[in-house]
Amino acid sequence: MTLAYRSTRDPGGDADLGFGEVLLAGLAPDGGLYCPTEIPPLPAITADTSYVEAAVAILEPYVAGTFTADELTTMATEAYRGFRHPDVCPVHDLGHDLHLLDLTRGPTLAFKDLALQLVGRMLEAELHRRGRRVTVIGATSGDTGSAAIEALAGKSNIDVLILHPRGRVSEVQRRQMTTVTAANIHNVAIEGTFDDCQDLVKAAFNDPTLRNEVGLAAVNSINWARVMCQIVYFVTAARAVRPEGGPVSFTVPTGNFGNVLSGWYAKRMGLEVDRLVVASNRNDVLTRFFETGVIEIHTVSPSLSPSMDIQISSNFERLLWEASGRDGRAVAELLGELRAEGRVVVPEHWYGAIRDEFDAERLDDDATVATITAAHAATERVVDPHTAVGLHAAQRHLRPGVPMVSLATADPAKFPDAVERALGRRPQLPAHLAEILTKAERFEPMANDLDQVSNKLRSIGR
Ligand SMILES: *Cc1c(COP(=O)(O)O)cnc(C)c1O
């Protein structure tokens, strides 16, 4: 049996697709996001199941018809072999019913490796089967670019062009991208902001000639395959914390709503989840929505947790679609109004359904620094500013008798300035990353100009 996927803006469901198409397409042609039309039941997983075994059991129904369990096992084994912990995603007990799910042990030290290491392998295999090649284009303010580059470097049927805003990403983040020597990796430093980079990517996708000529593809977090891969660690963490079963809550430092949405899917598959706590920094569009039922876009304001500096949380559309009773027409209308007005009131019964399952919390930069200091004093652990935003929210939403798992999304070494403010010293980079500080860099400076980016795409994409 294969599972069908539907766009969140599809009024009828006549255009349902299989996993392979969804993997390659990323965004649906109508501008919506692909979602599974059925949610498979949770397979039997215990505290003794290995991470790879859990991944195969959970993901198999989602990819049926595209990959077999054997193919999935091979890809997942390779994807998680390089993680610097035998459990892949270890869980640390912080005491008083609070636990830290450590998602930072992948090659680029941020949670995006968990999905991208596997998605990169799926993409390569599916392209190979279809005899196709693509050019992946992406804009990054830091973590996404390096995770995508690390996942796709050396793949024979994929070229990668990553745009970053010149001088506006941290040195560690830039070097993680620009010191990769694989011939299929291309870095461009745009004279502009992250938003300019993102606009260039959108403009490239909106040019059908260019899109077909170079076979453009995207691996940003709107790709269903990424959300799907992240379901796995919610399940393994719940089993680690409560081997005998029983409800667990999760707190997730949130930007594009991809990570916490994976927790919601885990719950819908049958995992006993009490609360899902959405933690944001001062860019709190989601927290304001959970408080009021109104989505209102403000301008993005830079914070100590830059990977959460987002006003439009793309993946939220998937939750709206489910809350609407999968009414693609109503979702398209609502998002049209949001785009036109910058503000929209979500229908009362959608809001009610969402409010029942989530809590939300915001934290400013000073409180983030104070949390890094306090967490270190209490546990001797150094956490990064994104993780700190989550930890603070987790503490506020602890309920007696329900273990709370807070997600650690990046290694503190990626954000040395915030850590120095909190602890008076800079964290050390792990050995395999320390060497990038002296390696030669490769990137091309470029004006904020679509023609130049298009020419670059044509020159690498054939
Ligand atoms: C991307 C990122 C986030 C936000 O995750 P979403 O899935 O976009 O909500 C949080 N923390 C870190 C370190 C990240 O890189």
Coordinates of N, CA and C in Angstrom, one line a residue, residues 285 288 292-298 333-346:
V285 N 5.8 35.8 16.2 CA 4.6 35.7 15.5 C 3.7 34.5 15.9
R288 N 2.3 35.0 19.6 CA 1.2 35.9 19.5 C -0.1 35.2 18.9
T292 N -3.7 34.8 20.7 CA -4.9 35.6 20.2 C -5.7 35.0 19.1
G293 N -5.1 34.0 18.4 CA -5.8 33.4 17.2 C -5.6 34.3 16.0
V294 N -4.8 35.3 16.1 CA -4.5 36.2 14.9 C -3.1 36.0 14.5
I295 N -2.9 35.8 13.2 CA -1.5 35.8 12.6 C -1.2 37.2 12.1
E296 N -0.2 37.8 12.7 CA 0.2 39.2 12.3 C 1.7 39.3 12.1
I297 N 2.1 39.6 10.8 CA 3.5 39.6 10.5 C 4.1 41.0 10.9
H298 N 5.2 40.9 11.7 CA 5.9 42.1 12.0 C 7.3 42.0 11.2
E333 N -7.3 30.6 0.7 CA -7.9 31.9 0.9 C -7.2 32.6 2.1
L334 N -7.1 31.9 3.2 CA -6.6 32.5 4.4 C -5.1 33.0 4.2
L335 N -4.3 32.2 3.5 CA -2.9 32.6 3.2 C -2.9 33.8 2.2
G336 N -3.8 33.8 1.3 CA -3.9 34.9 0.4 C -4.1 36.2 1.1
E337 N -5.1 36.1 2.1 CA -5.4 37.3 2.9 C -4.2 37.7 3.7
L338 N -3.5 36.7 4.3 CA -2.3 37.1 5.1 C -1.2 37.8 4.3
R339 N -1.0 37.3 3.0 CA 0.0 37.9 2.2 C -0.4 39.3 1.8
A340 N -1.7 39.5 1.5 CA -2.2 40.8 1.1 C -2.2 41.8 2.3
E341 N -2.7 41.4 3.4 CA -2.9 42.3 4.6 C -1.8 42.3 5.6
G342 N -1.0 41.2 5.6 CA 0.0 41.1 6.7 C -0.6 40.7 8.0
R343 N -1.9 40.3 8.0 CA -2.7 40.0 9.2 C -3.9 39.2 8.8
V344 N -4.2 38.1 9.6 CA -5.4 37.4 9.3 C -5.9 36.8 10.6
V345 N -7.3 36.8 10.8 CA -7.9 36.1 11.9 C -8.2 34.7 11.5
V346 N -7.7 33.7 12.3 CA -7.9 32.3 12.0 C -9.3 31.9 12.5

